[in-house]
PDB file of C-alpha atoms in Angstrom:
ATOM      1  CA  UNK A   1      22.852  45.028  61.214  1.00  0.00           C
ATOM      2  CA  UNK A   2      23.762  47.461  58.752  1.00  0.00           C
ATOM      3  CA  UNK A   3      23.866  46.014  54.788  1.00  0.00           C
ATOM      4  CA  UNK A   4      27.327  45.718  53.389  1.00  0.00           C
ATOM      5  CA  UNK A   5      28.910  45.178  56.412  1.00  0.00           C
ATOM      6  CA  UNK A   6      32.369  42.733  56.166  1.00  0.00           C
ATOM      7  CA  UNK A   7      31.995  40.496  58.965  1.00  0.00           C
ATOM      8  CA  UNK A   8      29.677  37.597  59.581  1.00  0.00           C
ATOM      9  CA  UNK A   9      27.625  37.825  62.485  1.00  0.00           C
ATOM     10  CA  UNK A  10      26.419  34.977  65.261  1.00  0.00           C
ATOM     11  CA  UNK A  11      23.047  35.227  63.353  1.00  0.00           C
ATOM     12  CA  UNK A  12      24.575  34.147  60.216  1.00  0.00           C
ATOM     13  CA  UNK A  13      26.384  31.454  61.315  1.00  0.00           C
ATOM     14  CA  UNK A  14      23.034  30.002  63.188  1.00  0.00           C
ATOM     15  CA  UNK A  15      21.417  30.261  59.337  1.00  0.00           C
ATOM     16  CA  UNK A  16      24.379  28.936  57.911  1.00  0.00           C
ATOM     17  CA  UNK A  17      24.487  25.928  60.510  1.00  0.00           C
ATOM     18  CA  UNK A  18      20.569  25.658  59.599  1.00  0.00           C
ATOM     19  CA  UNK A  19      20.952  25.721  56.185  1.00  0.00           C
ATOM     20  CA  UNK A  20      23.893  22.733  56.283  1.00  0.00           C
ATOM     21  CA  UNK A  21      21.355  20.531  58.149  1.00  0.00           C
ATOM     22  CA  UNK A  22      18.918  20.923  56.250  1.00  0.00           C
ATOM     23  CA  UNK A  23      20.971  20.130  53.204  1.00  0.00           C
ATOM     24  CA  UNK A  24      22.081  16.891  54.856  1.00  0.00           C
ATOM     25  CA  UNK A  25      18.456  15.736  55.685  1.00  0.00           C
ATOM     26  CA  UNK A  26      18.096  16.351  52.201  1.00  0.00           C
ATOM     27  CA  UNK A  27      21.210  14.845  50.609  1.00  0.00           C
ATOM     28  CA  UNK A  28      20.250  11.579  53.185  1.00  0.00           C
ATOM     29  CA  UNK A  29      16.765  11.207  51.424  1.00  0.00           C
ATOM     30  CA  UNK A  30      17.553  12.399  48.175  1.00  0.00           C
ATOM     31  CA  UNK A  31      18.419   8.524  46.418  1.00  0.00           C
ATOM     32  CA  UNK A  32      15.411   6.802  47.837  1.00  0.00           C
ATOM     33  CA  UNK A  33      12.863   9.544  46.704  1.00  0.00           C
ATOM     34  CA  UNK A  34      14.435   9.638  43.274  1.00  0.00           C
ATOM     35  CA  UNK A  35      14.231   5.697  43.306  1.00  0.00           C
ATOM     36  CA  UNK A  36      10.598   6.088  44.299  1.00  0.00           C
ATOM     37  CA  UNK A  37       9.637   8.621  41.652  1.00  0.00           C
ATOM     38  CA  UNK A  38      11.465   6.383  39.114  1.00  0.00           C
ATOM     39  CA  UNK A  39       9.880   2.901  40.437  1.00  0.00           C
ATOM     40  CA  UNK A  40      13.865   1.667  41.056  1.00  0.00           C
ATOM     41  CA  UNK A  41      14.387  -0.543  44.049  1.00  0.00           C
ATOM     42  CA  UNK A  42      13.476  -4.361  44.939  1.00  0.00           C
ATOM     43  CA  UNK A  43       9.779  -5.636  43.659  1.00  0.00           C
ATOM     44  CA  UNK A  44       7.965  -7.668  45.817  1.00  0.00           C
ATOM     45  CA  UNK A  45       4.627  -7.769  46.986  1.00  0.00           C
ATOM     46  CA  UNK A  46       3.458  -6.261  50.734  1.00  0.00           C
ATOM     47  CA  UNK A  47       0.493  -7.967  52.667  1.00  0.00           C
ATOM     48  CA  UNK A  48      -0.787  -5.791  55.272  1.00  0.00           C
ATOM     49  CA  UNK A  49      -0.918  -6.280  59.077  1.00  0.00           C
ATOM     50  CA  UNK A  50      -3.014  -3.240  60.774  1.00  0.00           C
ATOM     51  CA  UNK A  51      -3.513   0.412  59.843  1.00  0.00           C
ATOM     52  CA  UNK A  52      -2.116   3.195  62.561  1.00  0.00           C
ATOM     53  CA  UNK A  53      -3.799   6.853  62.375  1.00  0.00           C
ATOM     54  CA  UNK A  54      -3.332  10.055  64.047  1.00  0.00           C
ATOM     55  CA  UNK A  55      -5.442  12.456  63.489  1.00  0.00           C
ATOM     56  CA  UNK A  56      -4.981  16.123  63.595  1.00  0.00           C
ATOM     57  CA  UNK A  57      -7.925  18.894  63.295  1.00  0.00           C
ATOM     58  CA  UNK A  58      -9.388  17.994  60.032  1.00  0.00           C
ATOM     59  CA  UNK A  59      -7.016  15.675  58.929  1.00  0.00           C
ATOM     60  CA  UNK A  60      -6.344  12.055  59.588  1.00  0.00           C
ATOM     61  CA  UNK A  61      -3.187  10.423  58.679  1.00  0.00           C
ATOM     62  CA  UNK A  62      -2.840   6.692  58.227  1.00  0.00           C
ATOM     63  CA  UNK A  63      -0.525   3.899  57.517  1.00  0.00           C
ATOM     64  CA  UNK A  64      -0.838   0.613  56.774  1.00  0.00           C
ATOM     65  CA  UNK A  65       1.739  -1.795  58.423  1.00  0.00           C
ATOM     66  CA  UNK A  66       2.624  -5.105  57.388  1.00  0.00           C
ATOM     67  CA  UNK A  67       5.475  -7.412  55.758  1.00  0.00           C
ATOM     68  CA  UNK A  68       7.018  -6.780  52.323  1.00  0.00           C
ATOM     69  CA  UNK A  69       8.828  -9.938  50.534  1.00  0.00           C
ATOM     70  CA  UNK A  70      10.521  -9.368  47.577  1.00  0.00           C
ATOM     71  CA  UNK A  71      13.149 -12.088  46.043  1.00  0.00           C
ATOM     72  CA  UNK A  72      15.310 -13.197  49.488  1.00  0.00           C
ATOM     73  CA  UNK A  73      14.640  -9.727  51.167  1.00  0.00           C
ATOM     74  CA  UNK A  74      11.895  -9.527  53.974  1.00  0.00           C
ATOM     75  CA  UNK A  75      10.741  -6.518  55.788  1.00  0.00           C
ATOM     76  CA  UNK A  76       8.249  -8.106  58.825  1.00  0.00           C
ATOM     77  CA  UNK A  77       7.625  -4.497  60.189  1.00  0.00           C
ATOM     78  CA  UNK A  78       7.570  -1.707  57.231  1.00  0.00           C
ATOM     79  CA  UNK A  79       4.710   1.093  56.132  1.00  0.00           C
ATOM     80  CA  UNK A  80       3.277   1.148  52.943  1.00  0.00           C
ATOM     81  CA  UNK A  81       3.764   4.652  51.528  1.00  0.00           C
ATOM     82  CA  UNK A  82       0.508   6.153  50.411  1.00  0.00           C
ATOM     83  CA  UNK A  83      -2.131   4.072  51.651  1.00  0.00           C
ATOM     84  CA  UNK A  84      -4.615   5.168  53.967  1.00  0.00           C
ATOM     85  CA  UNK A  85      -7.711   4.114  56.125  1.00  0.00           C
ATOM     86  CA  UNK A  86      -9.686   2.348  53.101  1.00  0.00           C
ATOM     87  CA  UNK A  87      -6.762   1.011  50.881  1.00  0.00           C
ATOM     88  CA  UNK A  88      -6.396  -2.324  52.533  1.00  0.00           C
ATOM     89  CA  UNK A  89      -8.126  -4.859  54.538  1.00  0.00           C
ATOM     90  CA  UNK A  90      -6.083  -6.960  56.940  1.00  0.00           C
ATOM     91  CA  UNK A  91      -4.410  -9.866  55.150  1.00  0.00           C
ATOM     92  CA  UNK A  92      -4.321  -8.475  51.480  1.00  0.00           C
ATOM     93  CA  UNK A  93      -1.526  -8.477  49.146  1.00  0.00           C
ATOM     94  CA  UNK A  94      -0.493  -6.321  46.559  1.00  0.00           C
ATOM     95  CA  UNK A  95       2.855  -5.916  44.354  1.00  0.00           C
ATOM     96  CA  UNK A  96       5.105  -2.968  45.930  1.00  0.00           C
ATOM     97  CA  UNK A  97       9.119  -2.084  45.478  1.00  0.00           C
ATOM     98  CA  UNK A  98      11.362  -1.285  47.974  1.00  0.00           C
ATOM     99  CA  UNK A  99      14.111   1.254  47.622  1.00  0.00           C
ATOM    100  CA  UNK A 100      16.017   0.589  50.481  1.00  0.00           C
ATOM    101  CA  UNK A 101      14.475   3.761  52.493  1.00  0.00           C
ATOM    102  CA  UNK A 102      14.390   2.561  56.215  1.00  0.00           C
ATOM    103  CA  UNK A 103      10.649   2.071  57.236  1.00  0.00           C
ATOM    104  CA  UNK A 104       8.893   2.437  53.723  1.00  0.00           C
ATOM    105  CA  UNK A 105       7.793   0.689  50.728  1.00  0.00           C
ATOM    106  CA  UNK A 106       5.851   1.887  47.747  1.00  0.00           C
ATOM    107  CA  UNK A 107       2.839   0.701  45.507  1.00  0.00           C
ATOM    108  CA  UNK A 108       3.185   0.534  41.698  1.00  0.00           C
ATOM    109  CA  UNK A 109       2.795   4.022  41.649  1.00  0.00           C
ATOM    110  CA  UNK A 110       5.573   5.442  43.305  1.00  0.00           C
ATOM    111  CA  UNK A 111       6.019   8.531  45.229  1.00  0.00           C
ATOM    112  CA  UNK A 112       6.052  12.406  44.694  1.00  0.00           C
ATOM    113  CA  UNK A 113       8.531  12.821  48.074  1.00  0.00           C
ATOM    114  CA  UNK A 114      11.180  14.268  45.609  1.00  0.00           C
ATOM    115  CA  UNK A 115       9.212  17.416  46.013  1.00  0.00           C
ATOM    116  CA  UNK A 116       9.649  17.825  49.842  1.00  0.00           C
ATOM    117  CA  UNK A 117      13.239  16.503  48.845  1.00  0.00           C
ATOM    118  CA  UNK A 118      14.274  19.206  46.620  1.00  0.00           C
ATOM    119  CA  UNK A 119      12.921  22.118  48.429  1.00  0.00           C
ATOM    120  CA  UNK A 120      14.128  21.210  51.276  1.00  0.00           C
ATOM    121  CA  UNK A 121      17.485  20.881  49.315  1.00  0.00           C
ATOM    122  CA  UNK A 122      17.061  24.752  47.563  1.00  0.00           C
ATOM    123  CA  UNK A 123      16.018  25.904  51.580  1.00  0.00           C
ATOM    124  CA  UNK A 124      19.090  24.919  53.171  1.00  0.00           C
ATOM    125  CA  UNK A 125      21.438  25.999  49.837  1.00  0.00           C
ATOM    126  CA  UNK A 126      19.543  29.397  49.834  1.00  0.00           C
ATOM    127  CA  UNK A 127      19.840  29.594  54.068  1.00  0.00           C
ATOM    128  CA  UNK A 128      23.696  28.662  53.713  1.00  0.00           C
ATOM    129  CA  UNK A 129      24.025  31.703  51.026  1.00  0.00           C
ATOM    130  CA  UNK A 130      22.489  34.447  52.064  1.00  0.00           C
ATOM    131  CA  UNK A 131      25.649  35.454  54.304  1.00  0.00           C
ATOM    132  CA  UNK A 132      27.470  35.362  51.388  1.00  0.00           C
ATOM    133  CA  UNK A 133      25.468  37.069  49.271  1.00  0.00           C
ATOM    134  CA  UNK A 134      24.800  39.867  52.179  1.00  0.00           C
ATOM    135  CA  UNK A 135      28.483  40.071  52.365  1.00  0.00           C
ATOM    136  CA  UNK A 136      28.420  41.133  48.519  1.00  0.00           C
ATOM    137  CA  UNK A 137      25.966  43.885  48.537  1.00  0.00           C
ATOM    138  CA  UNK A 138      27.427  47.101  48.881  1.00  0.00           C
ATOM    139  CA  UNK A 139      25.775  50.154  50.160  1.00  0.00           C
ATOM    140  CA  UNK A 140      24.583  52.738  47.472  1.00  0.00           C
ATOM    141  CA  UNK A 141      25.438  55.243  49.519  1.00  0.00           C
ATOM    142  CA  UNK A 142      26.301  55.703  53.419  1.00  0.00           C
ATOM    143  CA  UNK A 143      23.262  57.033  55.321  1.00  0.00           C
ATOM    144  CA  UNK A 144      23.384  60.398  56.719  1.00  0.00           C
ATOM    145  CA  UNK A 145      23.496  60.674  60.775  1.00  0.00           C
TER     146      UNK A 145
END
């Protein structure tokens, strides 16, 4: 592929179509990790059930399962965001807010997820304009044969 060139390959529209999904995976998680950075979303309290790990070499990931209730809204089967092996026993209760994210619920303290959010967000805009952008460039000068 030569720099400058006026057409758009096959290879850029596979990193274009990459880019675009990974802008709406973004765009689809983008209100509930705000919400969860902010501490906006339904308070309740969560009482967990059982903890669930997998564990990878030398790193275990857990989360604790159980119900949330918060005003008329019940979750029976939701994860606690955060917690891992030693942050609950079976049975106890503590105050949590839900932001509507399917599957999750978070502790007073929130979440940092925005993070993953907006990078993910910047990946897929920067993926979806580099065709552009390599479109733009011109050649300084044309290479001798």
């Amino acid at each position: 592929m030569r720099l400058g060139t006026t057409r758009l390959t096959a290879f850029d529209l596979v990193i274009v179509a990459g880019g675009l999904l990974l802008v709406v995976l973004a765009a689809q998680n983008l209100g509930p990790a705000l919400a969860a950075l902010r501490g906006v979303g339904t308070w309740g309290t969560f009482t967990a059930r059982r903890v669930e790990c997998v564990s990878h070499p030398g790193h275990e990931q857990c989360t604790w399962t159980g119900e949330f209730r918060g005003g008329r809204v019940v979750r029976p089967e939701v994860g606690f965001y955060g917690g891992d092996r030693d942050t609950f026993t079976p049975g106890q209760t503590v105050r949590a807010f839900d932001t509507g994210r399917q599957g999750h619920v978070y502790g007073e303290g929130g979440s940092n997820e925005w993070i993953v959010v907006v990078l993910l967000l910047a990946a897929g805009l920067g993926l979806m304009s580099w065709p552009l952008l390599r479109l733009r460039r011109r050649p300084s000068a044309e290479p001798s044969p």
